[in-house]
């Protein structure tokens, strides 16, 4: 909605330092360690058809990530919910990508002690973000398995959502240069782990396989596991060697940026028959159907 008498919130809205601003004006101070040291955590929840999807799961993960990195957003989850909803409402969005962040902030000048920093909370809502465009969703993604290794879990805990993305970004650049749509990184043993903004699943003999460890426990991954249970599809949580992904009957990614996204080529070779498979399509359908389920959807009071 464009307001003639006030700020233009039509492209999205951010909450920063106690006020709502148009997304184009959103900023963190240059000296915030969130920027200088990637010292921050965040979470992303989506809004579909005027309702948050699995908001509680995202808030719980955000609180866990904050605790893990010794960050304090200084807000209750009820206050966070109000701010997120207000960002969405001011922007007039019915479907949105909504991010909450906590940065380290800045210790007093001269101090290098992170305990002295005043942590900062930020939030913003923008139109829904798809990791794959419509054509890619239709035909399936071409994924390149990168030789860039994901930062080890012993160095940065991948279960706490973080901005240590240099490995993901360098891998993505390599994959795009090689003609792929996106990238999957591996661990030191050559198992695929995750990519920039998504988890990965292979389908073999009717069962789902997804990495057990060394990944963010995506809320969409969790939704896929719950859908599999509801649909009677067996699941194996274990290491997924890159060669097993290449030899899979079907493959897909899971992400808040589009749900279940078919993968139909890996490193230039077709997965299965090279078209989105039946199990994947069933999960895509169920994923969107669950957005209308009151167990997971929380309507926004516009
Ligand atoms: N893995 C990484 C590294 C991510 O950044 C994300 C989401 O941004 C995911 C997995 C998928 O998580 P979710 O399903 O909660 O969006």
Coordinates of C-alpha atoms in Angstrom, one line a residue, residues 42 131-132 141-144 150 161 165 168 172 175 181-185 192-201 210-211 214-218 220-221 245 252-261 263:
X42 CA 18.4 -14.8 12.8
X131 CA 14.7 -19.8 -3.8
X132 CA 13.7 -21.3 -7.2
X141 CA 16.6 -27.6 -10.2
X142 CA 20.0 -28.4 -11.5
X143 CA 22.3 -28.7 -8.4
X144 CA 26.0 -28.7 -8.4
X150 CA 30.8 -26.6 4.7
X161 CA 21.1 -20.2 12.4
X165 CA 27.9 -18.0 4.6
X168 CA 27.9 -21.2 0.8
X172 CA 27.1 -20.9 -5.2
X175 CA 27.9 -23.6 -9.3
X181 CA 20.9 -23.3 -10.6
X182 CA 22.3 -23.7 -7.1
X183 CA 24.8 -25.6 -4.9
X184 CA 25.2 -28.3 -2.3
X185 CA 28.2 -28.4 0.0
X192 CA 26.3 -33.7 1.1
X193 CA 25.0 -31.5 4.0
X194 CA 23.1 -28.4 2.9
X195 CA 23.1 -25.4 0.6
X196 CA 22.5 -21.6 0.7
X197 CA 19.1 -21.6 2.5
X198 CA 18.0 -25.2 2.2
X199 CA 18.3 -28.8 3.4
X200 CA 18.4 -31.7 1.0
X201 CA 16.6 -35.0 0.6
X210 CA 18.3 -36.7 4.7
X211 CA 21.5 -35.8 6.6
X214 CA 26.0 -31.1 10.4
X215 CA 23.0 -29.1 9.1
X216 CA 20.5 -26.5 10.2
X217 CA 17.4 -28.4 11.4
X218 CA 15.2 -26.6 8.9
X220 CA 10.7 -27.1 6.4
X221 CA 12.9 -30.3 6.9
X245 CA 22.3 -38.4 -4.2
X252 CA 14.5 -32.3 -3.5
X253 CA 15.4 -29.3 -1.4
X254 CA 13.5 -28.1 1.6
X255 CA 13.3 -24.4 2.5
X256 CA 11.1 -21.6 3.9
X257 CA 11.9 -20.0 0.5
X258 CA 9.5 -22.2 -1.5
X259 CA 8.9 -25.3 0.5
X260 CA 9.7 -28.6 -1.3
X261 CA 11.7 -27.9 -4.5
X263 CA 16.0 -31.4 -8.0

